[in-house]
Tab-separated table of C-alpha atoms in Angstrom:
chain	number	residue	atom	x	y	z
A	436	UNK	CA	106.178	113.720	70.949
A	437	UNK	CA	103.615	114.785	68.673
A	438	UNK	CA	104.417	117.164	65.141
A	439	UNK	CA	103.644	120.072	67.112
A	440	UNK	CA	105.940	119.694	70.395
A	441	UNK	CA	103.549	118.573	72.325
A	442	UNK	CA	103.708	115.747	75.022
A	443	UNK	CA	100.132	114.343	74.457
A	444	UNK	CA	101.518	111.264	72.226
A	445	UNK	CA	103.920	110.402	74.583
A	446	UNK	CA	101.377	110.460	77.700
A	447	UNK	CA	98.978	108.403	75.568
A	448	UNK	CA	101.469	105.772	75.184
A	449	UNK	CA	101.829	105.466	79.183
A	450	UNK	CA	100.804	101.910	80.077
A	451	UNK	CA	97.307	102.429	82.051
A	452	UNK	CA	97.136	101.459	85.495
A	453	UNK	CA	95.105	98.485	85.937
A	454	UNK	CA	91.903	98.746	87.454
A	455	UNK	CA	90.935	97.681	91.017
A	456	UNK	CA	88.092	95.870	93.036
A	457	UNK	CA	88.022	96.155	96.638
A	458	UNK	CA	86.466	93.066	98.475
A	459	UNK	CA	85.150	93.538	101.916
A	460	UNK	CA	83.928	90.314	103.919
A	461	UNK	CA	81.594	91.711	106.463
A	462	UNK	CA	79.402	89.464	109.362
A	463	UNK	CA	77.125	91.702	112.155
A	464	UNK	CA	79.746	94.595	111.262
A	465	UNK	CA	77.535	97.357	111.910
A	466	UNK	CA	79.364	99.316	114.127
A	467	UNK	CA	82.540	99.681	111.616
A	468	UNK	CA	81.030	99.080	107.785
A	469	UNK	CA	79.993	102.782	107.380
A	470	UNK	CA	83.692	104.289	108.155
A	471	UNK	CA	85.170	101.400	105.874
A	472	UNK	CA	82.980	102.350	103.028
A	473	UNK	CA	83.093	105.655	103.251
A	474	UNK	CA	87.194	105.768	103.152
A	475	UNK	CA	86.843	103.150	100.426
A	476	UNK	CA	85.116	105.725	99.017
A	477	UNK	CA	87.223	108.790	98.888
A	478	UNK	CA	89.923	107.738	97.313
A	479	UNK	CA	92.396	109.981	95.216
A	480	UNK	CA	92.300	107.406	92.421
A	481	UNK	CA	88.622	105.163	92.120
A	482	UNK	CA	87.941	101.782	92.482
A	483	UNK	CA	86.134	100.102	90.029
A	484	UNK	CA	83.911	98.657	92.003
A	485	UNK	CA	83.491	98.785	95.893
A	486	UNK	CA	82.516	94.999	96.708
A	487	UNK	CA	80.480	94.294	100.128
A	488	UNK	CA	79.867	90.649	100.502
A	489	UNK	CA	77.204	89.860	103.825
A	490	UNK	CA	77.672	86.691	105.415
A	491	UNK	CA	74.441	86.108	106.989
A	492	UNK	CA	74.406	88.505	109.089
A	493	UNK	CA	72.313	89.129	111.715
A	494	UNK	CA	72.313	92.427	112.540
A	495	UNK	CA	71.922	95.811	110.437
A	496	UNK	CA	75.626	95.513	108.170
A	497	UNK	CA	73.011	94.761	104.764
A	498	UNK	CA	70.870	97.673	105.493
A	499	UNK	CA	73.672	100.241	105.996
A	500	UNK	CA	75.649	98.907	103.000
A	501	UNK	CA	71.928	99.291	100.893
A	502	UNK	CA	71.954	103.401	102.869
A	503	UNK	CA	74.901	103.740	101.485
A	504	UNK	CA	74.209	102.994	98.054
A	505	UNK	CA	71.487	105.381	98.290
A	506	UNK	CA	73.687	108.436	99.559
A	507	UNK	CA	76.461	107.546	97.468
A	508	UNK	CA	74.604	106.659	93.715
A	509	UNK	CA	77.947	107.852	91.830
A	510	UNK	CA	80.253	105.421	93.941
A	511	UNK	CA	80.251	101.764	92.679
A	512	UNK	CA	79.366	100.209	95.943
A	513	UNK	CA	77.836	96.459	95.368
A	514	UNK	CA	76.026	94.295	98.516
A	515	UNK	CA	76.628	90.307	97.414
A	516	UNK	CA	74.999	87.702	100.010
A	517	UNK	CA	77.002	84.717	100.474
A	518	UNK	CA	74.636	82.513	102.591
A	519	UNK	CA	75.636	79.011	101.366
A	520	UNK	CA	78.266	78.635	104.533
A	521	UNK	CA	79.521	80.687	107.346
A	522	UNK	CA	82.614	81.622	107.659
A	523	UNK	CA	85.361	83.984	106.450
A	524	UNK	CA	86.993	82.120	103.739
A	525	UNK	CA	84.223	80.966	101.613
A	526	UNK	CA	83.051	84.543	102.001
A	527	UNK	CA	86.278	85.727	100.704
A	528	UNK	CA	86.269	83.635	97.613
A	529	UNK	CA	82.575	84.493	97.071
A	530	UNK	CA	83.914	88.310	96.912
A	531	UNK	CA	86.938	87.548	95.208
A	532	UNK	CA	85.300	85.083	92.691
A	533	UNK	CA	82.994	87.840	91.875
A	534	UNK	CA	85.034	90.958	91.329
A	535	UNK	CA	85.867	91.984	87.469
A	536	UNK	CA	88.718	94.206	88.440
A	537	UNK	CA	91.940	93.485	87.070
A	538	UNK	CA	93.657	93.679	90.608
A	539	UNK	CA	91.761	92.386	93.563
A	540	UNK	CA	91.919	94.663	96.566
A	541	UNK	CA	90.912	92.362	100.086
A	542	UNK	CA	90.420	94.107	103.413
A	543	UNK	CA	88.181	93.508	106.773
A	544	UNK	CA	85.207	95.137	107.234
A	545	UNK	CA	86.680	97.224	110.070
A	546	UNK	CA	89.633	98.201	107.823
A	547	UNK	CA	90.262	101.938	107.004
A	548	UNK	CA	92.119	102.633	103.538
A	549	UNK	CA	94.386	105.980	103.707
A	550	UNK	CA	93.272	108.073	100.719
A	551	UNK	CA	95.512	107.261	98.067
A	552	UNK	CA	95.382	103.108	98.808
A	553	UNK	CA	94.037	102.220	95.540
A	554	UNK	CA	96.500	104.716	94.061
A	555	UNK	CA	98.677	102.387	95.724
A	556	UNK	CA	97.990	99.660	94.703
A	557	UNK	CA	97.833	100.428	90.944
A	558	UNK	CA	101.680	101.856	91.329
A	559	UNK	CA	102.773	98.406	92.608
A	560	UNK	CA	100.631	96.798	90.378
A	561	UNK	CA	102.460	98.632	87.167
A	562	UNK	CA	105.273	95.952	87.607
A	563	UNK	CA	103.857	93.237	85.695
A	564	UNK	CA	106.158	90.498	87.945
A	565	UNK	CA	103.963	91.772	91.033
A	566	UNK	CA	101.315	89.363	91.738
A	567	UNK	CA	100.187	90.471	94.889
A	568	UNK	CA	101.178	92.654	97.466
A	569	UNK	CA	100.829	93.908	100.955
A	570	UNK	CA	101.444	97.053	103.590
A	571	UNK	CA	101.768	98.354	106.967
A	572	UNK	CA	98.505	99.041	109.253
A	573	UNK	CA	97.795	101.852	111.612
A	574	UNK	CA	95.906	101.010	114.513
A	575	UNK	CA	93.087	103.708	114.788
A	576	UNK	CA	91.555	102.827	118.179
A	577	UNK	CA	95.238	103.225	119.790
A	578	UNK	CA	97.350	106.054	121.085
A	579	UNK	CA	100.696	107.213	119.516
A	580	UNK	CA	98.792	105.983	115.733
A	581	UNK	CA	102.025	107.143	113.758
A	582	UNK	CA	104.288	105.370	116.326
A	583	UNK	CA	102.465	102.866	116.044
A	584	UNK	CA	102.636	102.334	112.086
A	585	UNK	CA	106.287	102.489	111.790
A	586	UNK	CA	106.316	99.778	114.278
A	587	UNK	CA	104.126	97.663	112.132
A	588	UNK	CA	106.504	98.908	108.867
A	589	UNK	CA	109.747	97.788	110.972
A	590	UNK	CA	108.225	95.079	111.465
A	591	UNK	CA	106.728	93.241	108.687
A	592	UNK	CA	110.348	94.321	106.790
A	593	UNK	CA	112.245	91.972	109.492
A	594	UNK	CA	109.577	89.077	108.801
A	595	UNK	CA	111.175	89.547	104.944
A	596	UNK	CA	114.775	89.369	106.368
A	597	UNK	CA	113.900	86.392	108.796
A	598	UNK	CA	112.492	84.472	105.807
A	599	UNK	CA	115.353	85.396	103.560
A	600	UNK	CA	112.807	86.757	101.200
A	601	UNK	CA	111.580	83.467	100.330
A	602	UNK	CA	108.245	83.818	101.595
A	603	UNK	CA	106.040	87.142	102.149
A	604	UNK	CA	102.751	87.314	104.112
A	605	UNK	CA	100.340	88.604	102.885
A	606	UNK	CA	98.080	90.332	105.554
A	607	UNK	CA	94.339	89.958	105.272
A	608	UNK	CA	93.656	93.447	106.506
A	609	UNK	CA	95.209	95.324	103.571
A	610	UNK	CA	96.061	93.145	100.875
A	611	UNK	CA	95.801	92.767	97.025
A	612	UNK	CA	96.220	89.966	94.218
A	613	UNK	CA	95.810	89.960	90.731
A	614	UNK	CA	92.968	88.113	89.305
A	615	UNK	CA	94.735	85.968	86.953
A	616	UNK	CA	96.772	85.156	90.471
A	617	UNK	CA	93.949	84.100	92.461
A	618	UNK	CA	92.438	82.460	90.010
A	619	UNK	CA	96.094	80.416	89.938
A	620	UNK	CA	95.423	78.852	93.499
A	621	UNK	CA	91.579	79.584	94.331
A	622	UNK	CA	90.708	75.811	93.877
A	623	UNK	CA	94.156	75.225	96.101
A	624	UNK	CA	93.816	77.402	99.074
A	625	UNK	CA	92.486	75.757	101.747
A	626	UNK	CA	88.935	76.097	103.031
A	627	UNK	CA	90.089	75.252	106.810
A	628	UNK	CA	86.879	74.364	107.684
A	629	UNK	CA	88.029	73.898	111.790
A	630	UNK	CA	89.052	77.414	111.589
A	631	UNK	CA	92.781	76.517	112.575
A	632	UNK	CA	95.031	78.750	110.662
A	633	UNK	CA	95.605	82.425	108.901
A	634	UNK	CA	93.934	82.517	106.351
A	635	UNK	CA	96.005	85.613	104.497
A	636	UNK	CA	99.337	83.352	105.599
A	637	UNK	CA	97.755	80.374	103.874
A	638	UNK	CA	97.249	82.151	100.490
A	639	UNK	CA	100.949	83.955	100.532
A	640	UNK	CA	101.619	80.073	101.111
A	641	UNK	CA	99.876	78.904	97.834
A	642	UNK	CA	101.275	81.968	96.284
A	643	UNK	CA	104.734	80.730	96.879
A	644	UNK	CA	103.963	77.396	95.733
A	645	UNK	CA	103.808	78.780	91.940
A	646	UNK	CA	105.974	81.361	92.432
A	647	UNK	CA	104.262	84.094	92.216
A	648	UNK	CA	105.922	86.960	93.541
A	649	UNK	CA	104.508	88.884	96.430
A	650	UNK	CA	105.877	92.413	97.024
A	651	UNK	CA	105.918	94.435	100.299
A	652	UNK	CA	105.142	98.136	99.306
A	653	UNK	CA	105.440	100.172	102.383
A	654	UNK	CA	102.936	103.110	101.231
A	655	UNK	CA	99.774	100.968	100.920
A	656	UNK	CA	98.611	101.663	104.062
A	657	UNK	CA	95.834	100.920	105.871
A	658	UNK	CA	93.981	101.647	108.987
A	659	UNK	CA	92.961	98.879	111.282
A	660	UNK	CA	90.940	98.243	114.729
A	661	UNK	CA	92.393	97.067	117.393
A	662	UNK	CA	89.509	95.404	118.780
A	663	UNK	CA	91.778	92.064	118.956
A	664	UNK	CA	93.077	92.851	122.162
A	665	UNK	CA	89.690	92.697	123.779
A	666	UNK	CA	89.542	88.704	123.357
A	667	UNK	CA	90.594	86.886	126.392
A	668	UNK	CA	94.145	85.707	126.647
A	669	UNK	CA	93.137	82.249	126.104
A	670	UNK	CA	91.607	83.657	122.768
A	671	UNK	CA	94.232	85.646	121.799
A	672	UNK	CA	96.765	82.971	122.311
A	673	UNK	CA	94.753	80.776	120.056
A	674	UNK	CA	94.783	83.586	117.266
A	675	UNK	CA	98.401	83.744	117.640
A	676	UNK	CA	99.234	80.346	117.173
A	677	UNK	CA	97.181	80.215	114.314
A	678	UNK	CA	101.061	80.558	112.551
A	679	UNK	CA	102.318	77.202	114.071
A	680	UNK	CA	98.866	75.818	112.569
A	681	UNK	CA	99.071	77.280	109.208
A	682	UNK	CA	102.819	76.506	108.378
A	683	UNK	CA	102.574	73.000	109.677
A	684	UNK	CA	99.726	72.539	107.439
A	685	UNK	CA	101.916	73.316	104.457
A	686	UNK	CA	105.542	71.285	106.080
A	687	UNK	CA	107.062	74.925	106.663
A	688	UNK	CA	109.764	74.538	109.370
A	689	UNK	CA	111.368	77.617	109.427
A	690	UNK	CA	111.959	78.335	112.573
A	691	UNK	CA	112.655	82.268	112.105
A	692	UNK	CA	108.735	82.682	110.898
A	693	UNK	CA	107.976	81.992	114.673
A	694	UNK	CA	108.858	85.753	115.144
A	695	UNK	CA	105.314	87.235	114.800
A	696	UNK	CA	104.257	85.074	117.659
A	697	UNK	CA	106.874	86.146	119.676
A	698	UNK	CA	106.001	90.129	118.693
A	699	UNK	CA	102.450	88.820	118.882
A	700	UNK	CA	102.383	87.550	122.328
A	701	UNK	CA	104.809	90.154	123.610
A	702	UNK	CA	103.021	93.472	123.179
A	703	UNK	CA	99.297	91.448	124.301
A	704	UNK	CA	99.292	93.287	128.148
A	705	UNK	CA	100.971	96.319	127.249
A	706	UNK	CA	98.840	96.995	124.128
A	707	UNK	CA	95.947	96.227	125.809
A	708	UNK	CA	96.826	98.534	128.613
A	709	UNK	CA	97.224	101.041	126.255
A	710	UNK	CA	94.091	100.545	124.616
A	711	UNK	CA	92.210	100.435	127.616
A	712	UNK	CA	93.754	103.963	128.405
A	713	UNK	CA	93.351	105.842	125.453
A	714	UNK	CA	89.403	103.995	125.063
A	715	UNK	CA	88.738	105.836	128.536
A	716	UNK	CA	90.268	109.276	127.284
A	717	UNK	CA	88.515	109.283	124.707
A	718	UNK	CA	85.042	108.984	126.115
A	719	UNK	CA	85.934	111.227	128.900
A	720	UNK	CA	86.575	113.756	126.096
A	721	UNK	CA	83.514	112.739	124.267
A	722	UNK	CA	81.533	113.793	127.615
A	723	UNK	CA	82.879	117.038	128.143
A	724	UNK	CA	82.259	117.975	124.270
A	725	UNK	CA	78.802	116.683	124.926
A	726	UNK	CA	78.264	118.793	127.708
C-alpha cells in the first residue's frame, strides 16, 4: 500500500497474466471460419494475436479470413499459408511454431470460444506448474446444448479418475500449452503421417513423458460442431479407434483409457438421431421466419 492509503502499489505488484495466441488450423472451412473468428474475437480479455493458418485450401476459407481483417483492423487476426504438406499436424506446428504468445491457445476451425476463454486460460495459466490445459465442449449444432456440456464436464473428469491422474488428454478442440512446453516436445510429437491416431492424445502423451503437468480447468469452455456424426459408421468407428492406435503407439496399456471408446461408440445412433432432429427443426423454423 502506497504512503497515501491507496491500493495502486499493491495492484502493480500483481503478477501479469501471460499473454495468449490462439492457433486455428483451417482446410476448405468456409462454412464455419467466420463464426470462429468472430467469437475469437470478442473476448472479455484479448488475445494477442488471432492466428489463422490455411492449409491449401481450396475453397474461399483465405478470402474470408483476408474480409475479416478488413472489417476487423483493431483485432490482431493473422492468415499464415502452410502449403509445404497437407495435413493437420504439420499445419498445427506451422501455427504453433509461429505464434509469439506466451501461452499457445489451439482450437479447430469450427470451434466456438465462450467469451471469457482467453480469460480462461490466463487464470489457469497464473499457476506457473500448469503447462497446458484443457476444458469441456458444448455441442452447438445439438439440442439440450447445456445438457449436453455437463455431460462432456462429467465426463472428461472420470477419464482423470480412470487414469488415476497420471495422464490427462488434452482435447484438440479447446486446448492450450505454454510455449516453452511445446517447444519441450515439438521435435518429439509424432507427425503420423498414415493419419492413424489423435493427434491432441498424442501430445498430452509427449507431455507426460517430461512431466509436464496438464490441468483440467472446467470453465474453459468451448463450443464445438457436431458435424462428426455425419461420417458413416465405418468412418466414425475408425475415428474412434484412433485411441487404441495412439496409445499403442506410445506402449500405453491401460486398459481403463478404453472408456472414451466405449462413451464414443455408445452415444453414435442416438446422437445422431438427435442431430438429425434438431437439424430439421431448425430449418423448418428458418422457413417460417423466412416467410
Amino acid at each position: 500500500m502506497s504512503a497515501d492509503g491507496s491500493t495502486q502499489d499493491v495492484l502493480s505488484d500483481a503478477p501479469a497474466r501471460p499473454g495468449v495466441s490462439i492457433v486455428i488450423p483451417a482446410y476448405n472451412e468456409e462454412s464455419v471460419i467466420r463464426q470462429c473468428l468472430i467469437a475469437a474475437i470478442y473476448q472479455s480479455a484479448p488475445a494477442d494475436e488471432i492466428i489463422v493458418v490455411d492449409n491449401m485450401s481450396t475453397d474461399r476459407t483465405a478470402s474470408i479470413v483476408r474480409q475479416m481483417q478488413q472489417e476487423y483492423p483493431e483485432s490482431p487476426i493473422i492468415l499464415l499459408s502452410q502449403d509445404e504438406s497437407q495435413g493437420l499436424i504439420p499445419t498445427r506446428n506451422f501455427g504453433l511454431n509461429h505464434a509469439t504468445g506466451e501461452v499457445l491457445g489451439r482450437i479447430d476451425a469450427d470451434s466456438v470460444l465462450e467469451p471469457d476463454w482467453v480469460e480462461q486460460v490466463q487464470i489457469a495459466f497464473m499457476d506457473a506448474s500448469v503447462q497446458a490445459a484443457t476444458g469441456p465442449v458444448v455441442y452447438y449444432d445439438m439440442p439440450m446444448r447445456r445438457f449436453g456440456l455437463k455431460a462432456d464436464d462429467k465426463m472428461r473428469q472420470l477419464m482423470l479418475r480412470l487414469a488415476k491422474h497420471q495422464y490427462h488428454f488434452l482435447f484438440g478442440s479447446n486446448m492450450a500449452l505454454r510455449r516453452s512446453a511445446w517447444e519441450t516436445i515439438r521435435d518429439e510429437a509424432c507427425l503420423d503421417e498414415k493419419d492413424e491416431m489423435h493427434e491432441d492424445i498424442d501430445l498430452s502423451l509427449h507431455l507426460a513423458e517430461h512431466d509436464l503437468k496438464v490441468q483440467y480447468w472446467p470453465q474453459m469452455v468451448s463450443g464445438m460442431s457436431a458435424r462428426r456424426l455425419e461420417d458413416s459408421p465405418r468412418d466414425y468407428r475408425y475415428y474412434v479407434t484412433r485411441f487404441d492406435r495412439t496409445y499403442k503407439a506410445h506402449n500405453v496399456k491401460k486398459m481403463a483409457l478404453k472408456a472414451p471408446m466405449v462413451v464414443f461408440f455408445s452415444v453414435y445412433f442416438p446422437a445422431k438421431i438427435l442431430r438429425a432432429i434438431h437439424t430439421a427443426n431448425s430449418s423448418q423454423v428458418a422457413r417460417r421466419g423466412g416467410q
